[in-house]
GROMACS .gro file of C-alpha atoms in nm:
model
  203
    1MET     CA    1  10.881  15.951  11.425
    2SER     CA    2  10.830  15.613  11.588
    3SER     CA    3  11.024  15.447  11.312
    4ILE     CA    4  11.314  15.693  11.356
    5ARG     CA    5  11.292  15.613  11.737
    6ARG     CA    6  11.312  15.242  11.680
    7LEU     CA    7  11.604  15.283  11.440
    8TYR     CA    8  11.803  15.463  11.711
    9GLU     CA    9  11.705  15.212  11.971
   10ASP     CA   10  11.830  14.935  11.749
   11LEU     CA   11  12.162  15.110  11.692
   12ARG     CA   12  12.205  15.170  12.060
   13SER     CA   13  12.146  14.807  12.134
   14ILE     CA   14  12.407  14.673  11.892
   15SER     CA   15  12.770  14.584  11.958
   16VAL     CA   16  13.010  14.747  11.724
   17ALA     CA   17  13.374  14.655  11.649
   18VAL     CA   18  13.629  14.881  11.484
   19VAL     CA   19  13.925  14.708  11.339
   20HIS     CA   20  14.156  14.995  11.214
   21PRO     CA   21  14.504  15.129  11.296
   22PRO     CA   22  14.528  15.431  11.530
   23GLY     CA   23  14.499  15.772  11.384
   24GLU     CA   24  14.272  16.074  11.324
   25ASP     CA   25  14.028  15.865  11.102
   26ARG     CA   26  13.985  15.605  11.373
   27GLU     CA   27  13.925  15.865  11.642
   28LEU     CA   28  13.668  16.042  11.420
   29LEU     CA   29  13.481  15.716  11.358
   30ILE     CA   30  13.498  15.613  11.728
   31GLU     CA   31  13.357  15.955  11.830
   32GLN     CA   32  13.055  15.930  11.589
   33LEU     CA   33  12.978  15.567  11.688
   34LYS     CA   34  12.986  15.678  12.061
   35ARG     CA   35  12.770  15.976  11.970
   36ILE     CA   36  12.513  15.739  11.815
   37GLY     CA   37  12.523  15.526  12.134
   38CYS     CA   38  12.665  15.194  11.994
   39ARG     CA   39  12.851  14.959  12.238
   40LEU     CA   40  13.202  14.981  12.112
   41GLN     CA   41  13.518  14.775  12.088
   42VAL     CA   42  13.836  14.870  11.923
   43PHE     CA   43  14.078  14.618  11.770
   44TRP     CA   44  14.435  14.644  11.617
   45PRO     CA   45  14.644  14.487  11.481
   46TYR     CA   46  14.422  14.327  11.214
   47CYS     CA   47  14.256  14.005  11.333
   48THR     CA   48  14.258  13.672  11.133
   49GLU     CA   49  13.888  13.650  11.181
   50PRO     CA   50  13.602  13.906  11.248
   51PRO     CA   51  13.566  13.975  11.624
   52ARG     CA   52  13.312  13.738  11.775
   53GLY     CA   53  13.000  13.877  11.933
   54ALA     CA   54  12.998  14.199  11.719
   55ASP     CA   55  12.675  14.288  11.538
   56VAL     CA   56  12.861  14.536  11.313
   57VAL     CA   57  13.227  14.538  11.217
   58PHE     CA   58  13.399  14.843  11.071
   59PHE     CA   59  13.722  14.689  10.916
   60HIS     CA   60  14.033  14.833  10.763
   61LEU     CA   61  14.045  14.740  10.389
   62SER     CA   62  14.401  14.748  10.259
   63GLN     CA   63  14.638  14.580  10.014
   64ASP     CA   64  14.881  14.534  10.309
   65ILE     CA   65  14.659  14.274  10.465
   66PRO     CA   66  14.839  13.928  10.426
   67SER     CA   67  14.713  13.714  10.138
   68GLY     CA   68  14.414  13.503  10.253
   69GLY     CA   69  14.351  13.716  10.560
   70MET     CA   70  14.074  13.914  10.398
   71TRP     CA   71  13.736  13.863  10.560
   72CYS     CA   72  13.415  13.776  10.367
   73ALA     CA   73  13.049  13.857  10.470
   74SER     CA   74  12.949  13.492  10.414
   75ALA     CA   75  13.191  13.375  10.692
   76THR     CA   76  13.024  13.588  10.961
   77GLU     CA   77  12.682  13.690  11.081
   78ALA     CA   78  12.800  14.050  11.147
   79THR     CA   79  12.728  14.341  10.914
   80LEU     CA   80  13.064  14.422  10.753
   81ILE     CA   81  13.151  14.784  10.667
   82ALA     CA   82  13.483  14.841  10.490
   83LEU     CA   83  13.712  15.134  10.571
   84SER     CA   84  13.907  15.211  10.253
   85ASP     CA   85  14.215  15.437  10.212
   86TYR     CA   86  14.149  15.510   9.855
   87GLU     CA   87  13.974  15.377   9.541
   88SER     CA   88  14.205  15.176   9.305
   89PRO     CA   89  14.129  14.860   9.092
   90THR     CA   90  14.298  14.641   9.357
   91THR     CA   91  14.103  14.794   9.644
   92LEU     CA   92  13.789  14.764   9.461
   93LYS     CA   93  13.858  14.405   9.400
   94LEU     CA   94  13.924  14.355   9.766
   95LEU     CA   95  13.587  14.523   9.848
   96LEU     CA   96  13.406  14.291   9.605
   97ASP     CA   97  13.587  13.992   9.746
   98SER     CA   98  13.478  14.079  10.095
   99SER     CA   99  13.113  14.123  10.000
  100ALA     CA  100  13.091  14.410  10.249
  101HIS     CA  101  12.748  14.551  10.321
  102GLY     CA  102  12.881  14.910  10.321
  103VAL     CA  103  13.195  15.115  10.271
  104LEU     CA  104  13.345  15.434  10.406
  105THR     CA  105  13.626  15.606  10.214
  106LYS     CA  106  13.887  15.813  10.375
  107PRO     CA  107  13.892  16.077  10.488
  108PHE     CA  108  13.598  15.999  10.690
  109ARG     CA  109  13.340  16.253  10.754
  110SER     CA  110  13.117  16.270  11.067
  111SER     CA  111  12.798  16.310  10.841
  112GLY     CA  112  12.842  15.981  10.665
  113VAL     CA  113  12.876  15.726  10.945
  114LEU     CA  114  12.522  15.709  11.056
  115SER     CA  115  12.384  15.679  10.704
  116THR     CA  116  12.636  15.412  10.609
  117LEU     CA  117  12.569  15.222  10.927
  118VAL     CA  118  12.186  15.231  10.860
  119LEU     CA  119  12.210  15.132  10.500
  120ALA     CA  120  12.459  14.853  10.567
  121ARG     CA  121  12.239  14.705  10.845
  122SER     CA  122  11.935  14.727  10.596
  123ALA     CA  123  12.140  14.562  10.325
  124GLN     CA  124  12.236  14.269  10.548
  125GLY     CA  125  11.878  14.223  10.671
  126PHE     CA  126  11.755  14.201  10.303
  127GLN     CA  127  12.033  13.965  10.218
  128GLN     CA  128  11.945  13.744  10.509
  129ARG     CA  129  11.579  13.747  10.416
  130GLN     CA  130  11.663  13.653  10.060
  131GLN     CA  131  11.899  13.371  10.163
  132ALA     CA  132  11.631  13.226  10.392
  133LYS     CA  133  11.388  13.224  10.099
  134ILE     CA  134  11.640  13.052   9.875
  135GLN     CA  135  11.713  12.788  10.145
  136LYS     CA  136  11.344  12.729  10.189
  137LEU     CA  137  11.291  12.701   9.811
  138GLU     CA  138  11.574  12.463   9.776
  139ALA     CA  139  11.437  12.242  10.061
  140THR     CA  140  11.105  12.239   9.893
  141ILE     CA  141  11.257  12.128   9.569
  142LYS     CA  142  11.459  11.871   9.739
  143SER     CA  143  11.147  11.742   9.922
  144ARG     CA  144  10.940  11.736   9.595
  145ARG     CA  145  11.215  11.525   9.423
  146GLN     CA  146  11.236  11.285   9.715
  147ILE     CA  147  10.855  11.240   9.716
  148ASP     CA  148  10.860  11.172   9.330
  149LYS     CA  149  11.129  10.925   9.379
  150ALA     CA  150  10.933  10.744   9.655
  151ILE     CA  151  10.619  10.746   9.451
  152LYS     CA  152  10.811  10.572   9.168
  153VAL     CA  153  10.938  10.312   9.415
  154LEU     CA  154  10.585  10.231   9.533
  155VAL     CA  155  10.458  10.222   9.170
  156ASP     CA  156  10.743   9.995   9.054
  157HIS     CA  157  10.754   9.759   9.366
  158GLN     CA  158  10.429   9.773   9.529
  159GLY     CA  159  10.183   9.783   9.238
  160MET     CA  160  10.031  10.117   9.330
  161ASP     CA  161   9.950  10.387   9.087
  162GLU     CA  162  10.097  10.738   9.152
  163VAL     CA  163   9.785  10.877   9.321
  164LYS     CA  164   9.742  10.574   9.558
  165ALA     CA  165  10.121  10.586   9.641
  166TYR     CA  166  10.101  10.950   9.733
  167GLU     CA  167   9.790  10.909   9.941
  168HIS     CA  168   9.958  10.610  10.105
  169MET     CA  169  10.253  10.824  10.211
  170ARG     CA  170  10.035  11.110  10.324
  171ALA     CA  171   9.835  10.881  10.538
  172ARG     CA  172  10.138  10.732  10.693
  173ALA     CA  173  10.281  11.082  10.758
  174THR     CA  174   9.962  11.175  10.941
  175SER     CA  175   9.972  10.863  11.153
  176LEU     CA  176  10.344  10.898  11.235
  177ARG     CA  177  10.318  11.281  11.279
  178VAL     CA  178  10.594  11.349  11.035
  179THR     CA  179  10.606  11.512  10.698
  180VAL     CA  180  10.542  11.344  10.368
  181ALA     CA  181  10.904  11.400  10.274
  182GLU     CA  182  11.024  11.213  10.574
  183VAL     CA  183  10.787  10.918  10.485
  184ALA     CA  184  10.932  10.933  10.129
  185ALA     CA  185  11.289  10.907  10.277
  186MET     CA  186  11.173  10.611  10.479
  187VAL     CA  187  11.039  10.439  10.156
  188ILE     CA  188  11.355  10.510   9.961
  189ASP     CA  189  11.585  10.387  10.234
  190ALA     CA  190  11.380  10.073  10.288
  191GLN     CA  191  11.386   9.988   9.906
  192GLU     CA  192  11.763  10.045   9.903
  193VAL     CA  193  11.801   9.793  10.194
  194MET     CA  194  11.582   9.549  10.021
  195GLU     CA  195  11.788   9.574   9.698
  196LYS     CA  196  12.099   9.513   9.888
  197LEU     CA  197  11.942   9.197  10.023
  198GLY     CA  198  11.845   9.079   9.681
  199LEU     CA  199  11.481   9.136   9.754
  200GLY     CA  200  11.418   9.439   9.527
  201ARG     CA  201  11.189   9.291   9.274
  202GLY     CA  202  10.845   9.429   9.202
  203ARG     CA  203  10.530   9.239   9.251
   0.00000   0.00000   0.00000
């Protein structure tokens, strides 16, 4: 029960934008979102960019949207939920291009809004966690390559072996209160400057 309570508290704290032309479908959606307790804003005509400040955006997905005007989840921090008129190859392509976290197909039903909202928020959260892990891994790989390059510089130009080169950089990192990767960058930058000055020969 506590998890369900936290779920509703989360949904009641978020800002939701609905970008959809007037009509029965929009009114049904707005009614359900108000019933859930979301803070709500309604927009039309279609915006060139997702509304700022919204945590979730329900947006009209249509072939009538001008070329290049379709939004993509990678361009916003909001959860994107597409509102589709019907399923066709073109509409499905637009949906894939948008990378939306969820979709509601017309005619909307009151019973589907909450579950779509919850699943879309969950999908976006998972996506963000995975992206953070990827970025951390990429940064680690980049740092490792930089350290390896700096070790080679010290071996080639300072007469150290690989173990001593790494220990030297680690000791300097501790002394300077920076990371080993930052010291490695200093070593590489310093060597590049020396080479430009014609002083890049090894011992």
